[in-house]
Each structure stands twice: as C-alpha cells, then as structure tokens.
Coordinates of C-alpha atoms in Angstrom, one line a residue:
Chain S
G1 CA -64.0 -118.0 -12.9
A2 CA -64.1 -118.3 -9.3
G3 CA -66.4 -121.2 -8.8
V4 CA -66.4 -123.7 -5.7
S5 CA -63.5 -125.5 -5.9
Q6 CA -62.6 -129.1 -4.3
S7 CA -59.3 -130.9 -3.5
P8 CA -58.2 -133.9 -3.9
R9 CA -60.3 -134.5 -7.1
Y10 CA -59.6 -138.5 -6.4
K11 CA -58.8 -140.1 -3.2
V12 CA -57.7 -143.8 -2.9
A13 CA -57.4 -144.9 0.7
K14 CA -56.6 -148.3 2.4
R15 CA -59.6 -149.0 5.0
G16 CA -58.8 -147.7 8.4
Q17 CA -57.0 -144.4 6.7
D18 CA -58.2 -141.1 7.7
V19 CA -58.7 -138.8 4.9
A20 CA -59.2 -135.2 4.7
L21 CA -61.2 -133.5 1.9
R22 CA -61.1 -129.6 1.0
C23 CA -63.6 -127.3 -0.1
D24 CA -63.1 -123.6 -1.1
P25 CA -66.5 -121.9 -1.5
I26 CA -67.1 -118.8 -4.0
S27 CA -65.8 -116.1 -2.1
G28 CA -68.2 -114.3 0.1
H29 CA -70.9 -117.0 0.1
V30 CA -72.2 -117.4 3.9
S31 CA -73.4 -120.9 3.3
L32 CA -71.5 -124.3 2.8
F33 CA -73.0 -127.6 2.4
W34 CA -71.4 -131.0 2.1
Y35 CA -73.2 -134.3 0.5
Q36 CA -72.4 -137.4 -0.2
Q37 CA -73.3 -139.1 -3.6
A38 CA -72.9 -142.9 -3.9
L39 CA -73.0 -144.4 -7.4
G40 CA -76.4 -144.1 -9.2
Q41 CA -77.9 -142.0 -6.4
G42 CA -78.6 -138.7 -5.7
P43 CA -76.7 -136.4 -3.2
E44 CA -77.7 -136.8 0.4
F45 CA -77.0 -134.0 2.6
L46 CA -74.3 -134.6 5.3
T47 CA -74.1 -131.0 7.3
Y48 CA -74.2 -127.5 6.9
F49 CA -72.3 -123.9 7.8
Q50 CA -73.5 -120.9 7.6
N51 CA -70.0 -118.7 8.4
E52 CA -67.5 -120.5 10.6
A53 CA -70.9 -122.2 12.9
Q54 CA -72.1 -125.8 11.9
L55 CA -75.5 -125.6 12.0
D56 CA -76.6 -129.2 11.1
K57 CA -74.7 -132.1 11.3
S58 CA -77.6 -134.3 11.1
G59 CA -76.5 -136.2 8.0
L60 CA -73.0 -137.3 9.2
P61 CA -73.3 -141.1 8.8
S62 CA -71.4 -142.0 12.0
D63 CA -68.9 -140.1 14.2
R64 CA -66.3 -141.0 12.3
F65 CA -67.3 -137.9 10.1
F66 CA -66.4 -134.5 11.2
A67 CA -66.8 -131.3 9.7
E68 CA -65.0 -127.8 10.3
R69 CA -64.7 -124.0 8.6
P70 CA -62.8 -122.3 11.4
E71 CA -62.7 -119.0 9.7
G72 CA -66.0 -119.1 7.9
S73 CA -64.4 -119.6 4.5
V74 CA -62.3 -123.1 3.5
S75 CA -64.1 -126.3 5.0
T76 CA -62.6 -129.3 5.8
L77 CA -64.6 -132.9 5.9
K78 CA -62.4 -135.3 7.7
I79 CA -63.3 -139.0 7.8
Q80 CA -61.8 -141.4 10.4
R81 CA -61.0 -145.0 9.9
T82 CA -62.1 -145.2 6.5
Q83 CA -64.4 -148.3 5.6
Q84 CA -65.4 -149.3 2.2
E85 CA -69.0 -148.0 2.5
D86 CA -67.5 -144.9 2.7
S87 CA -66.7 -144.9 -1.0
A88 CA -68.9 -142.3 -2.8
V89 CA -68.2 -138.9 -4.2
Y90 CA -68.1 -136.1 -1.9
L91 CA -69.6 -132.7 -3.0
C92 CA -69.3 -129.6 -1.5
A93 CA -71.7 -126.4 -2.5
S94 CA -72.0 -122.8 -1.6
S95 CA -74.6 -120.1 -1.6
L96 CA -74.8 -116.3 -0.6
A97 CA -77.2 -116.7 2.1
F98 CA -79.8 -119.2 3.8
V99 CA -82.2 -117.6 6.3
D100 CA -83.6 -120.7 8.2
G101 CA -87.6 -120.2 8.6
Q102 CA -87.7 -117.4 6.2
I103 CA -89.5 -116.8 2.6
A104 CA -86.5 -118.3 0.3
S105 CA -84.6 -115.6 -1.4
S106 CA -82.9 -115.5 -4.5
Y107 CA -79.8 -116.1 -2.5
N108 CA -80.6 -119.3 -1.9
E109 CA -79.1 -121.0 -5.0
Q110 CA -76.2 -123.3 -4.3
F111 CA -73.5 -123.9 -6.6
F112 CA -71.7 -127.1 -6.5
G113 CA -68.0 -127.8 -6.8
P114 CA -66.7 -130.8 -9.0
G115 CA -66.9 -133.3 -6.2
T116 CA -64.3 -135.4 -4.7
R117 CA -64.3 -139.2 -5.3
L118 CA -63.3 -141.4 -2.5
T119 CA -62.4 -144.9 -3.0
V120 CA -61.9 -146.7 0.1
L121 CA -59.9 -150.4 -0.5
Chain E
K1 CA -88.5 -136.5 5.7
Q2 CA -88.7 -135.1 2.0
E3 CA -88.8 -138.1 -0.2
V4 CA -88.0 -136.8 -3.8
T5 CA -88.7 -139.1 -7.1
Q6 CA -87.9 -139.0 -10.4
I7 CA -89.3 -141.0 -13.2
P8 CA -88.1 -142.2 -15.6
A9 CA -85.0 -143.3 -14.5
A10 CA -83.3 -143.4 -18.0
L11 CA -84.4 -142.2 -21.0
S12 CA -83.1 -142.7 -24.6
V13 CA -84.5 -140.3 -27.7
P14 CA -83.3 -139.3 -31.3
E15 CA -82.2 -135.9 -32.2
G16 CA -84.6 -133.5 -32.2
E17 CA -87.3 -135.0 -29.7
N18 CA -88.7 -133.1 -26.9
L19 CA -87.8 -134.6 -23.7
V20 CA -90.1 -134.3 -20.3
L21 CA -88.4 -135.1 -16.8
N22 CA -90.4 -135.5 -13.9
C23 CA -90.1 -135.0 -10.4
S24 CA -92.2 -135.6 -7.4
F25 CA -91.7 -134.7 -3.8
T26 CA -93.8 -135.7 -0.6
D27 CA -93.7 -132.3 1.4
S28 CA -95.2 -129.3 -0.5
A29 CA -93.6 -126.8 2.1
I30 CA -90.8 -126.4 0.3
Y31 CA -88.8 -122.7 -0.4
N32 CA -87.8 -123.7 -3.9
L33 CA -87.1 -126.2 -6.5
Q34 CA -83.9 -126.9 -8.4
W35 CA -82.7 -128.8 -11.6
F36 CA -79.3 -129.8 -11.9
R37 CA -77.5 -131.4 -14.8
Q38 CA -74.6 -133.8 -13.9
D39 CA -72.2 -135.1 -16.8
P40 CA -70.4 -138.5 -15.7
G41 CA -67.5 -137.9 -13.1
K42 CA -68.3 -134.1 -13.0
G43 CA -70.2 -132.2 -9.9
L44 CA -73.6 -130.2 -10.6
T45 CA -74.4 -127.7 -12.8
S46 CA -77.6 -125.7 -11.7
L47 CA -79.9 -125.3 -14.6
L48 CA -83.0 -123.8 -13.4
L49 CA -84.1 -122.7 -9.8
I50 CA -88.1 -122.1 -9.0
Q51 CA -89.2 -120.0 -6.2
S52 CA -92.1 -121.5 -4.3
S53 CA -93.7 -118.4 -5.4
Q54 CA -93.0 -119.2 -8.9
R55 CA -95.0 -121.5 -11.4
E56 CA -92.0 -121.9 -13.8
Q57 CA -89.0 -120.7 -14.7
T58 CA -87.3 -120.8 -18.6
S59 CA -83.9 -120.6 -19.7
G60 CA -83.4 -121.0 -23.5
R61 CA -84.4 -124.4 -24.3
L62 CA -85.1 -125.2 -21.0
N63 CA -88.9 -125.0 -19.1
A64 CA -89.2 -126.0 -15.4
S65 CA -92.8 -126.2 -13.9
L66 CA -93.7 -126.3 -10.3
D67 CA -97.0 -127.4 -8.8
K68 CA -96.5 -127.4 -4.9
S69 CA -99.7 -128.5 -4.0
S70 CA -99.5 -131.8 -6.2
G71 CA -95.6 -132.3 -5.3
R72 CA -94.7 -132.2 -8.8
S73 CA -92.1 -130.5 -11.3
T74 CA -91.3 -131.1 -14.8
L75 CA -88.3 -130.2 -16.8
Y76 CA -89.1 -129.8 -20.5
I77 CA -86.0 -129.8 -22.8
A78 CA -87.2 -128.4 -26.3
A79 CA -85.3 -129.8 -29.7
S80 CA -83.3 -132.3 -27.6
Q81 CA -79.2 -132.6 -28.8
P82 CA -76.7 -135.0 -28.2
G83 CA -75.1 -132.6 -25.9
D84 CA -78.1 -132.9 -23.7
S85 CA -77.3 -136.3 -22.6
A86 CA -76.6 -136.2 -19.0
T87 CA -78.0 -137.0 -15.6
Y88 CA -81.2 -134.8 -14.7
L89 CA -81.2 -134.2 -10.8
C90 CA -84.0 -132.3 -9.2
A91 CA -84.0 -131.1 -5.8
A92 CA -86.7 -129.8 -3.3
W93 CA -85.4 -127.2 -1.0
G94 CA -86.8 -127.1 2.3
Y95 CA -84.8 -127.0 5.5
K96 CA -81.9 -128.3 3.2
L97 CA -81.8 -129.8 -0.4
S98 CA -83.4 -133.4 -0.9
F99 CA -82.5 -134.9 -4.3
G100 CA -84.2 -137.3 -6.4
A101 CA -81.9 -140.1 -8.0
G102 CA -82.0 -138.2 -11.2
T103 CA -83.2 -139.4 -14.9
T104 CA -80.1 -140.4 -17.1
V105 CA -80.9 -139.1 -20.6
T106 CA -79.3 -140.2 -24.0
V107 CA -80.0 -138.1 -27.1
R108 CA -79.2 -140.4 -30.1
A109 CA -77.7 -138.7 -33.2

C-alpha cells in the first residue's frame, strides 16, 4: 500500500544541531502539508505546498524552520539550530488537490504519514 | 482564526456503551470537517469526512453529524469495543486544517 511515508520515525538531536525530516507523499498527490503536534495537543499547521510551490508558510514558528519540495513530490522540513521547544511530532499529509477559494471537492481529504518524533536534548 | 474545541478531553466507558464525542468550531465558513483517530505514537487515520453541504456521514459503527450554523460536529460510535480506545481528533477544513486537542477514549473490557 502506497501511503504517506516519513523518515526518520524518531530523531534525537542535541540543542543547536540542524535536522532534516523527509516526507514521501502518496504518488500523484498535488498538495502536501506539514504539521507540528506537541504532546497532548492537536496538530498545528506549519506550511503547505501545491506541487513545488510553497503557497503558505504562515505556520512556521521561526526562521529556523524551512521546508522545500523542489520537484513537487518528496518534501523536506529542515530545522536549524534546534531548541528544546522544537521537540514534537512532525506530521506530513498529502491530498489529491486543493483549490483555494473554491467549494471543497471530494479530493480534499488529507492522508497522514506516521510522523517523525523529534526530541531535542 | 479558526478555534476548534473538543469536549470532553477524556472519556472512559464500559464495552458495549455508545460513545458521543463533541467538536465545536468558531468559524462556520468551512469547506468540510474531518474526524481522525490517533493511536499512541502513531499518525492520524481518517475516519470520516463531511463535506460542507452534507449533514452527516456514516461508516460502519461510526456516524458523524455536522451543523455548520451552530459550529458543531458530533461523532457517534455505536457499541464500543476495547479496540476503539484511542484519541479522536476533529479538524475543520477552512483554508487549512485546524485541529482540536482531541478526546482520549478508553473502552473498558
């Protein structure tokens, strides 16, 4: 089954280290989303891609966070100079399509990966 | 900004009892509402997606209703089983998914 995959599943970093988290969306899915989930909380939106274009990065908590999707498929979320408050589960989701400003279609359903649990010591 | 609230935060019921999980959202201008299940240490599994034009969706023992005007959705799980123990999240789909904090359900055998 070709679902959304993420790697690594677990990452432990020392404070100040840079980390890179990878997301492989479902093949053919145009839209890709990153979310951050703190312990005991619901996921919070970080950023959104439509193909290779990053259309919304308003949820990125600081300029230490950077995401890319250069070929419109695999995406990488990079966190520079990690801090303890960055410890969370990072979830990636993909969907077939999202049409901004239009009535929702059945293609908007988001499918989530298992997440990467980041622990910053 | 869309605010999504889920009540209660936790729920414990004996096996066989019906479950009622509540979700409220502040901005009724949503495209759809999605219910997810999350098991400890795992990602999110989509349970039901209700389009903005729909009032409810059903899948097996699960039924979700949507009342946009009042900003509410309810997830019903009939005849609960221990395997239903998990955290249930609702998310309102406006421009992007806005999640509640979840309801953690424990079904006692």
